[in-house]
CSV table of C-alpha atoms in Angstrom, one decimal:
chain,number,residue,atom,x,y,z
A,1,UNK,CA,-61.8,107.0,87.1
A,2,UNK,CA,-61.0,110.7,87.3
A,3,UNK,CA,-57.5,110.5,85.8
A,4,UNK,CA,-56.5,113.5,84.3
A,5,UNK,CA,-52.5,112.6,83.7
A,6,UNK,CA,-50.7,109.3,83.1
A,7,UNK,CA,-47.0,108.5,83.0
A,8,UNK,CA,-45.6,105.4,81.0
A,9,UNK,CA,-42.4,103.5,81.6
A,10,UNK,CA,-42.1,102.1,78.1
A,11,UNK,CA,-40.2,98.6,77.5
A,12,UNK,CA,-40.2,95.9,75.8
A,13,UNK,CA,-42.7,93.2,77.4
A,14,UNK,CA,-43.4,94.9,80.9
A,15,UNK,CA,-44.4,98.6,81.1
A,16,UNK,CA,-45.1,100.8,84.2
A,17,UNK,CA,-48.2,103.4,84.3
A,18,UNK,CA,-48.2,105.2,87.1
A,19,UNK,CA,-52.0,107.9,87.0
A,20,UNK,CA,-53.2,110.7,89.0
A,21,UNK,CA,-56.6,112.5,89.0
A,22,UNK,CA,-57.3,116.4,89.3
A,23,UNK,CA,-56.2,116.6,92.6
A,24,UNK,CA,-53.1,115.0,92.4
A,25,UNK,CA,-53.3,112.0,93.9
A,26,UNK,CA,-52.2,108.6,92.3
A,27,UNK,CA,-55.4,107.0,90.9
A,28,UNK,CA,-54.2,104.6,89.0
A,29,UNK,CA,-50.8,102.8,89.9
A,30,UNK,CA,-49.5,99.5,87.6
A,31,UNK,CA,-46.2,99.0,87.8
A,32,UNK,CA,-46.7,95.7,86.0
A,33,UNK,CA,-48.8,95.7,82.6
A,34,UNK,CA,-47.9,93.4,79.9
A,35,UNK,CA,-47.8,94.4,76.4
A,36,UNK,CA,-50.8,93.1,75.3
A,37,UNK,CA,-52.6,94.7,77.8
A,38,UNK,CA,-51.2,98.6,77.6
A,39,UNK,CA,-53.4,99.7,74.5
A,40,UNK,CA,-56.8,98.4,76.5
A,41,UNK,CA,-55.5,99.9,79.6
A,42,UNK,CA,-55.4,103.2,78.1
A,43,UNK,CA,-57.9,103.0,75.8
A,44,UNK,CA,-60.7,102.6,78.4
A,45,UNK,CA,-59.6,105.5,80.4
A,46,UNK,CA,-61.4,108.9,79.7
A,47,UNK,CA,-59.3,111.8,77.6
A,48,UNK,CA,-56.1,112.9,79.2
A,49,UNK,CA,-52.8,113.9,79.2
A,50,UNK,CA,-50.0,110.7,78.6
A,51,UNK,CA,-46.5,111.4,79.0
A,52,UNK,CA,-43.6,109.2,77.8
A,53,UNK,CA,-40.0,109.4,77.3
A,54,UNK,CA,-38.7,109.2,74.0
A,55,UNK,CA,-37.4,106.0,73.4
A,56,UNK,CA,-37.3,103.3,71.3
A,57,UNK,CA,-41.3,103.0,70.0
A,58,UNK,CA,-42.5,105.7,72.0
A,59,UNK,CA,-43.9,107.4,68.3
A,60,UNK,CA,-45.9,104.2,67.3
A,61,UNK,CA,-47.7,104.1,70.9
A,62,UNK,CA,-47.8,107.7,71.0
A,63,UNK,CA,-49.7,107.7,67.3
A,64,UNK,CA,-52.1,104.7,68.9
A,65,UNK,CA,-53.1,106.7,72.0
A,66,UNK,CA,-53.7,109.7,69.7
A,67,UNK,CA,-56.4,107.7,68.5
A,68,UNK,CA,-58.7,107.4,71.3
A,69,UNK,CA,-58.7,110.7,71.9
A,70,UNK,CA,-55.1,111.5,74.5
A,71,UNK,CA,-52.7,114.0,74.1
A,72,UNK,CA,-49.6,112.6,74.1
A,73,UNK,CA,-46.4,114.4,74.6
A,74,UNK,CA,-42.5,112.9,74.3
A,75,UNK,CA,-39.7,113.7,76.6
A,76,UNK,CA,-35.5,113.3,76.5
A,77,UNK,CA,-35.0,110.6,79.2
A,78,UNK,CA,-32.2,113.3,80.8
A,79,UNK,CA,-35.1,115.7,81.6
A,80,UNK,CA,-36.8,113.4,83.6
A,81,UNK,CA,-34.8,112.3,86.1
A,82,UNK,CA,-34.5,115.2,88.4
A,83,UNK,CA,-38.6,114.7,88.7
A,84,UNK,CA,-37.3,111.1,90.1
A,85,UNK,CA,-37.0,111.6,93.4
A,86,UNK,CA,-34.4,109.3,94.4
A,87,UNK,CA,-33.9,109.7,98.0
A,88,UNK,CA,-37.7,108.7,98.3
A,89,UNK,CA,-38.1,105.5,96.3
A,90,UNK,CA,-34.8,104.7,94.5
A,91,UNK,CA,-34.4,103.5,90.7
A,92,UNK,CA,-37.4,101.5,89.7
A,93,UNK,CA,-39.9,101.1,86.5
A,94,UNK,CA,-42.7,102.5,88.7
A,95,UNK,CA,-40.9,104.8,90.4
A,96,UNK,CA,-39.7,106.2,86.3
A,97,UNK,CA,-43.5,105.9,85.7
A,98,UNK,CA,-44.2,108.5,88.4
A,99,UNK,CA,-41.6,111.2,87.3
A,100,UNK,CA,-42.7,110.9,83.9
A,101,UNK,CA,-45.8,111.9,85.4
A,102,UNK,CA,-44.8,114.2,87.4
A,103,UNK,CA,-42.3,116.0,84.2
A,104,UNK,CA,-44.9,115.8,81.8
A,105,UNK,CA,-47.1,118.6,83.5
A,106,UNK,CA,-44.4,120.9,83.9
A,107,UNK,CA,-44.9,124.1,82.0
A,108,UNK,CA,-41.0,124.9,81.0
A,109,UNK,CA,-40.6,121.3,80.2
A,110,UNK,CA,-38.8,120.6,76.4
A,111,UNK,CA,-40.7,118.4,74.4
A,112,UNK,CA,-40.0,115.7,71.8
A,113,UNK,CA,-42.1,116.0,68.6
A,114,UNK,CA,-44.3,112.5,67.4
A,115,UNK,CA,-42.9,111.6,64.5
A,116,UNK,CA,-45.6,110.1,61.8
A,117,UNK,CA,-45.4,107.0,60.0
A,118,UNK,CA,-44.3,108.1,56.9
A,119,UNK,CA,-41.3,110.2,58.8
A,120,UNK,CA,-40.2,107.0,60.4
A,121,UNK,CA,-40.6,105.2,57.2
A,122,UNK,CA,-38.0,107.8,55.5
A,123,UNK,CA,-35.9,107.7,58.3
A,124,UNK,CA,-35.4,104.0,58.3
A,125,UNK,CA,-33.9,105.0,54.6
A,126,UNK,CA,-31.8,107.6,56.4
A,127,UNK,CA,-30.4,105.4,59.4
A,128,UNK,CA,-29.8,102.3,57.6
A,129,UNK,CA,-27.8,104.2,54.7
A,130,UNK,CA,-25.8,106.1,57.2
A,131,UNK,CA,-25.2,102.6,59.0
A,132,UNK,CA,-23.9,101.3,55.2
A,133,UNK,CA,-21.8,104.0,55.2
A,134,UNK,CA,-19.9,103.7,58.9
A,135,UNK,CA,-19.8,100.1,57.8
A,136,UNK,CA,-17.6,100.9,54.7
A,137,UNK,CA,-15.7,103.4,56.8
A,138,UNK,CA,-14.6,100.9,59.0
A,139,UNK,CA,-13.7,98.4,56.1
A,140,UNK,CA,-11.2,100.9,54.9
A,141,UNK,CA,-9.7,101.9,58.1
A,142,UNK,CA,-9.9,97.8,59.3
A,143,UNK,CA,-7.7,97.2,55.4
A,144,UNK,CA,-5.2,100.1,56.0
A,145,UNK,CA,-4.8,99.1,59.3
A,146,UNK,CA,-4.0,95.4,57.9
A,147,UNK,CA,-1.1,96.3,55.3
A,148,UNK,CA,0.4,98.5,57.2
A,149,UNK,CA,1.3,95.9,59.5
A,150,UNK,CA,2.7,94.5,56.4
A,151,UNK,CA,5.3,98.0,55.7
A,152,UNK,CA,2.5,99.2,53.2
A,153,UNK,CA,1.1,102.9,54.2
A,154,UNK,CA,-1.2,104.3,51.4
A,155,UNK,CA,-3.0,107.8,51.1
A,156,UNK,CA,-6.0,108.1,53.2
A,157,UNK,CA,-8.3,109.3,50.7
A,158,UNK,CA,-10.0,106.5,49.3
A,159,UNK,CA,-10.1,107.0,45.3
A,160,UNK,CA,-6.2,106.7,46.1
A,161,UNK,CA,-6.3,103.6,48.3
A,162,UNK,CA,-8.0,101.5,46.3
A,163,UNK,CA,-6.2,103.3,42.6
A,164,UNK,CA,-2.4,101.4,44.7
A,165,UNK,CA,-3.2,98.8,46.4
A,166,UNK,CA,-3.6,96.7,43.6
A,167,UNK,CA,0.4,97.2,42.9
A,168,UNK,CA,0.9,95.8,46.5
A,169,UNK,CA,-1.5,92.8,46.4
A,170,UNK,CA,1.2,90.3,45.5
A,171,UNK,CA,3.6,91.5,48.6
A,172,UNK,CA,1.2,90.1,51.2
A,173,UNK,CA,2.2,86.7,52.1
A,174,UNK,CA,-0.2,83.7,52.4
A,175,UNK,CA,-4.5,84.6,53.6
A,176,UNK,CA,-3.4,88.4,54.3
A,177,UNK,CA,-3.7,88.7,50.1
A,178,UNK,CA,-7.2,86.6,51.2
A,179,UNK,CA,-7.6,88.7,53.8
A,180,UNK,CA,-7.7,92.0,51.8
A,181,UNK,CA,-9.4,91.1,48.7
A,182,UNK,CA,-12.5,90.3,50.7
A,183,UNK,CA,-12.7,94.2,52.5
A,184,UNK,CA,-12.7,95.3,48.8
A,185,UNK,CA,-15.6,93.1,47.4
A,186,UNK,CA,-17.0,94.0,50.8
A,187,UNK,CA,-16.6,97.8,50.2
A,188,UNK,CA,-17.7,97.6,46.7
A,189,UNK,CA,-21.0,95.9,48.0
A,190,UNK,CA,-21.4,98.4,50.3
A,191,UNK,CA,-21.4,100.9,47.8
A,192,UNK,CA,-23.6,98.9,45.6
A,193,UNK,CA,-26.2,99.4,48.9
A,194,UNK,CA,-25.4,102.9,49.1
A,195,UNK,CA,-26.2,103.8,45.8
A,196,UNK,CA,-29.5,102.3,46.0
A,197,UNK,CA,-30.8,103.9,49.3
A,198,UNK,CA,-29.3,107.4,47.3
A,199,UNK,CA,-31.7,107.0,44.4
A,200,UNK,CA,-34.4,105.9,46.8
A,201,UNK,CA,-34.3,108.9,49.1
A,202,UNK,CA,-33.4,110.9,46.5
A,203,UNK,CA,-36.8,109.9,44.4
A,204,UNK,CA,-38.9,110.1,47.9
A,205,UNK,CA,-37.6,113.7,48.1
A,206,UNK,CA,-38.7,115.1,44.4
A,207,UNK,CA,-42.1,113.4,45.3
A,208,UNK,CA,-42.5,116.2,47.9
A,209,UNK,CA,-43.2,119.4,47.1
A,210,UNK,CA,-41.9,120.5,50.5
A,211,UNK,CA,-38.6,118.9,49.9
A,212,UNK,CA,-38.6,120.7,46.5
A,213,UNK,CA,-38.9,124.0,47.9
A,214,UNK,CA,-36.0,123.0,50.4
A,215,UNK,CA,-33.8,122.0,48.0
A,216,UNK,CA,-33.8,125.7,46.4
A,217,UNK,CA,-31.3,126.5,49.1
A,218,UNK,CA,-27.9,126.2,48.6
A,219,UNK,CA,-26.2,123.6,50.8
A,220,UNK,CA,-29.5,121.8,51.1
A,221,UNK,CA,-29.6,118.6,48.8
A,222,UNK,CA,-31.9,115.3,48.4
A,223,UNK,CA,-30.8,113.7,51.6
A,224,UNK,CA,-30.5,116.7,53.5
A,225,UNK,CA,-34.1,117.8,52.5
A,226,UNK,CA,-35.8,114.5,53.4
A,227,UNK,CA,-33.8,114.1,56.5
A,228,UNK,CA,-35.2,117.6,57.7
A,229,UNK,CA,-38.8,116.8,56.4
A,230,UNK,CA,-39.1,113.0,58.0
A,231,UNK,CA,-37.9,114.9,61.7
A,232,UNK,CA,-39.3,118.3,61.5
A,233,UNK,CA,-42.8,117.1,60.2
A,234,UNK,CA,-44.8,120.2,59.4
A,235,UNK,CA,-42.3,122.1,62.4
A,236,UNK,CA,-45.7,123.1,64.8
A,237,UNK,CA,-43.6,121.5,67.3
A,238,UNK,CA,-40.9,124.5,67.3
A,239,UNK,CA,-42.0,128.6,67.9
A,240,UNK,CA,-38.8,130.2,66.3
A,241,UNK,CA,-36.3,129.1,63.7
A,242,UNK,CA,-33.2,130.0,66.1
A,243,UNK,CA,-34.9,126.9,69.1
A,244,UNK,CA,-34.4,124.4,66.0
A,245,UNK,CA,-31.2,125.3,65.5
A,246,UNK,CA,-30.9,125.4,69.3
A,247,UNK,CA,-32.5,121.8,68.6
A,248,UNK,CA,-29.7,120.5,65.9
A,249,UNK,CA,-27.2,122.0,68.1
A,250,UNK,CA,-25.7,124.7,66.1
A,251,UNK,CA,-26.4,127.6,68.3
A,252,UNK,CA,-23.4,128.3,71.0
A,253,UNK,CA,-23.2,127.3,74.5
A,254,UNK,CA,-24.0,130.0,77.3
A,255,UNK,CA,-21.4,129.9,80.4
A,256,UNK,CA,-22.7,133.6,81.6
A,257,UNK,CA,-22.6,134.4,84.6
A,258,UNK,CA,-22.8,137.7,86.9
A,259,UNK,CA,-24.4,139.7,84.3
A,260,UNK,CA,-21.5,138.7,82.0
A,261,UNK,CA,-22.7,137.0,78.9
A,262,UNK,CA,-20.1,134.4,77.6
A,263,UNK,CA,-21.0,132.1,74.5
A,264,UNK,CA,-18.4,129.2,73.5
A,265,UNK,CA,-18.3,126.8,70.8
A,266,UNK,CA,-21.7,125.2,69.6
A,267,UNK,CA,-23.6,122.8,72.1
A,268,UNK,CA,-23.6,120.0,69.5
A,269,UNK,CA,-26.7,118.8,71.3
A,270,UNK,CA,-29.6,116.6,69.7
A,271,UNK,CA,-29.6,115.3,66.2
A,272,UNK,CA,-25.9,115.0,65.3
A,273,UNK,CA,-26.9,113.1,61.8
A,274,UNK,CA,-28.9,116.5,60.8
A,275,UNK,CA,-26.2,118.8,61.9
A,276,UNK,CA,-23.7,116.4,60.1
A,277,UNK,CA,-25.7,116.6,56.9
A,278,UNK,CA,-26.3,120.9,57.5
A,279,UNK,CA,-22.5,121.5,58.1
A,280,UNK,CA,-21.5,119.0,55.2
A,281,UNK,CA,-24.0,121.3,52.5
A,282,UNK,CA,-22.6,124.6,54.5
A,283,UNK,CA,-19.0,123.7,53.6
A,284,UNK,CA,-20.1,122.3,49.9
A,285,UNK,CA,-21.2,126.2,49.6
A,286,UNK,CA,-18.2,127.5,51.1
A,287,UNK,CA,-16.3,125.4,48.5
A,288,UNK,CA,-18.2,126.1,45.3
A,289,UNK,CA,-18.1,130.1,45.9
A,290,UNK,CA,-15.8,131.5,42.8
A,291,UNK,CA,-16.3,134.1,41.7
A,292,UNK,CA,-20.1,134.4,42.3
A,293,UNK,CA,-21.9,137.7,42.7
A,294,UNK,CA,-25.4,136.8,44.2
A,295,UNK,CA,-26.2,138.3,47.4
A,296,UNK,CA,-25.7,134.6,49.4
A,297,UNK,CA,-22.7,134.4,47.8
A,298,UNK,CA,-21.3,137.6,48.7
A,299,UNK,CA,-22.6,137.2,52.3
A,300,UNK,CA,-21.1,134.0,52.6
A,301,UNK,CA,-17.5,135.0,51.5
A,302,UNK,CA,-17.7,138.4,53.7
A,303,UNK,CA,-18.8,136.2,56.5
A,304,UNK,CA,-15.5,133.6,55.5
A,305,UNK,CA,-13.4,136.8,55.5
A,306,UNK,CA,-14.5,138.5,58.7
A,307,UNK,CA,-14.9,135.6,60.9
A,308,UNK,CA,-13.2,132.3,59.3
A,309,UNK,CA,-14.0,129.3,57.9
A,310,UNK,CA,-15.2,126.9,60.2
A,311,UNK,CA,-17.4,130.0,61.7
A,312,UNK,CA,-18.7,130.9,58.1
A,313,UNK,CA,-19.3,127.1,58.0
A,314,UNK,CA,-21.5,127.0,61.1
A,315,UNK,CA,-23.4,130.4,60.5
A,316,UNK,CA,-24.9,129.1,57.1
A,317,UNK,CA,-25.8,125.4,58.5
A,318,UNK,CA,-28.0,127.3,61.3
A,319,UNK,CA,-29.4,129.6,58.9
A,320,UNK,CA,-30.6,126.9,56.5
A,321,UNK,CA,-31.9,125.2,59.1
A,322,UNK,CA,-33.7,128.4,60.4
A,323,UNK,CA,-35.0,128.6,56.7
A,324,UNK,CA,-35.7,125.1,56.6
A,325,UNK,CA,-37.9,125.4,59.5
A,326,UNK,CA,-39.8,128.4,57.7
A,327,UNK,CA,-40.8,126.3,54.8
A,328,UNK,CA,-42.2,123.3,56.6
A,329,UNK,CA,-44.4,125.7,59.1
A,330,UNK,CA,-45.6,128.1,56.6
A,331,UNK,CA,-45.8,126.4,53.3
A,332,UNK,CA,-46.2,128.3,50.2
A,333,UNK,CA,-46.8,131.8,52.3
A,334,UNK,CA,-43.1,132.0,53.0
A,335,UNK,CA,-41.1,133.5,50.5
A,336,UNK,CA,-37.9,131.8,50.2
A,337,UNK,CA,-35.4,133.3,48.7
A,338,UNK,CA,-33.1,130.9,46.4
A,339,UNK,CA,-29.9,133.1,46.5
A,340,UNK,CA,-29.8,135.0,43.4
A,341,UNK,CA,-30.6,138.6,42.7
């Protein structure tokens, strides 16, 4: 079969592979191949070019197409719709098969880069420790929430919360006292968990040498170095250092129109657990200034002066995620400097 680009509707059982050859025309239309079948399917076809949207697996049968010789490239689901062509054929797995066919070809089209195994294997550190700690979030708000139906309202901050609320423990009648005592041993499990994914990131990132180099920066830490390195990779996948920040969403969003350029607040777009992370270490910096004299420091508290906080806070998460992406692409050729004269 002459087939030159394939599109995959990726599920969980029942995928959708929609072909077409140099010409064009569909060559190769299944909109019904079971899971067992996909990876023979595609490994008997000759070289080409698979596209998939980035979804949930899409890495692990990207890295298992990779292997018999395909180029595989990675979408955002919301850039392949308009390729759809609802009118025509409505909302269907082989119809999604087709416009990722269709997107995948397209020379302006943004692409999602395949993560390794070892990236996904850090990253599982990453999401499930960030899912510990919404967990204890919400068991603090769910336990203030809880007294104060009770007339007992205590600081927010919680060092202070849990410092009083043992004074108040005998004022709540009957399995409320139950009620509350259980959230705490919760919490204080939680943060057991915490703890141990910390040390465990934290050891996977002095194990790196690319992670070390990040770390010189200021605002960049353990967790916020091996975040970057697990989803960045080696950074190929990006030409500049201002399209990752475009990428992390701290760049501003363009409303120009009629030759009038007009840039608002930041897009906020794409990875909002790295731009958490970035923004976090920015306002770390911001916050451990002093009375430094480095040439960082002094930029960073000019920049606070001129412009403000929360802009001061923004400039230096995009610039160390500019330098960031420096590091990973050109390794030991890139002089980074580590903010001190």
């Amino acid at each position: 079969m002459n087939i030159i680009t394939v599109g995959i509707d990726l599920a969980k059982n029942v995928f959708a592979v929609h072909g077409v050859n140099d010409s064009g025309k569909a060559a190769l239309v299944k909109p019904k191949v079971q899971r067992a079948d996909l990876l023979p399917l595609i490994a008997q076809l000759p070289p080409c070019l698979i596209g998939m949207e980035a979804c949930s697996g899409a890495h692990h049968w990207a890295r298992l197409f990779r292997q018999h010789g395909h180029t595989v490239k990675l979408m955002v689901p919301k850039f392949v719709a308009p390729y759809r062509m609802t009118g025509k054929r409505g909302k269907n797995d082989a119809a999604d098969a087709a416009a990722i066919c269709e997107a995948v070809t397209r020379p302006n089209m943004l692409f999602v880069p395949v993560k390794e195994e070892h990236q996904q294997i850090i990253l599982c550190l990453h999401r499930t420790r960030q899912g510990f700690v919404e967990e204890r979030t919400a068991s603090y708000n769910r336990l203030r929430g809880l007294i104060a139906e009770f007339g007992i309202v205590l600081p927010q901050k919680v060092v202070c919360l849990r410092r009083e609320i043992g004074a108040h423990l005998e004022e709540l009648p009957g399995y409320a006292n139950l009620c509350v005592g259980d959230l705490l041993a919760h919490a204080d499990e939680l943060d057991k968990k915490i703890d141990e994914y910390d040390r465990a990131i934290a050891k996977a990132a002095r194990e790196d040498a690319r992670s070390k180099r990040l770390m010189q920066r200021p605002g960049i830490g353990p967790v916020t170095a091996s975040a970057l390195l697990a989803s960045m990779g080696s950074g190929h996948d990006f030409s500049s250092g201002r399209q990752v920040a475009a990428w992390i969403g701290l760049v501003p969003g363009q409303y120009s129109s009629g030759g009038k350029a007009r840039l608002g607040r930041i897009t906020k777009a794409g990875d909002g657990y790295l731009r958490s992370l970035l923004v976090m270490g920015a306002r770390a910096v911001l916050n451990s200034l002093g009375d430094k004299q480095d040439r960082f420091s002094r930029w960073a508290r000019s920049l606070q002066e001129r412009r403000g906080y929360w802009r001061a806070v923004i400039a230096i998460a995009a610039k160390n995620a500019r330098l960031a992406w420096a590091v990973l692409k050109y390794g030991e050729d890139f002089k980074l400097e580590s903010g001190k004269d």
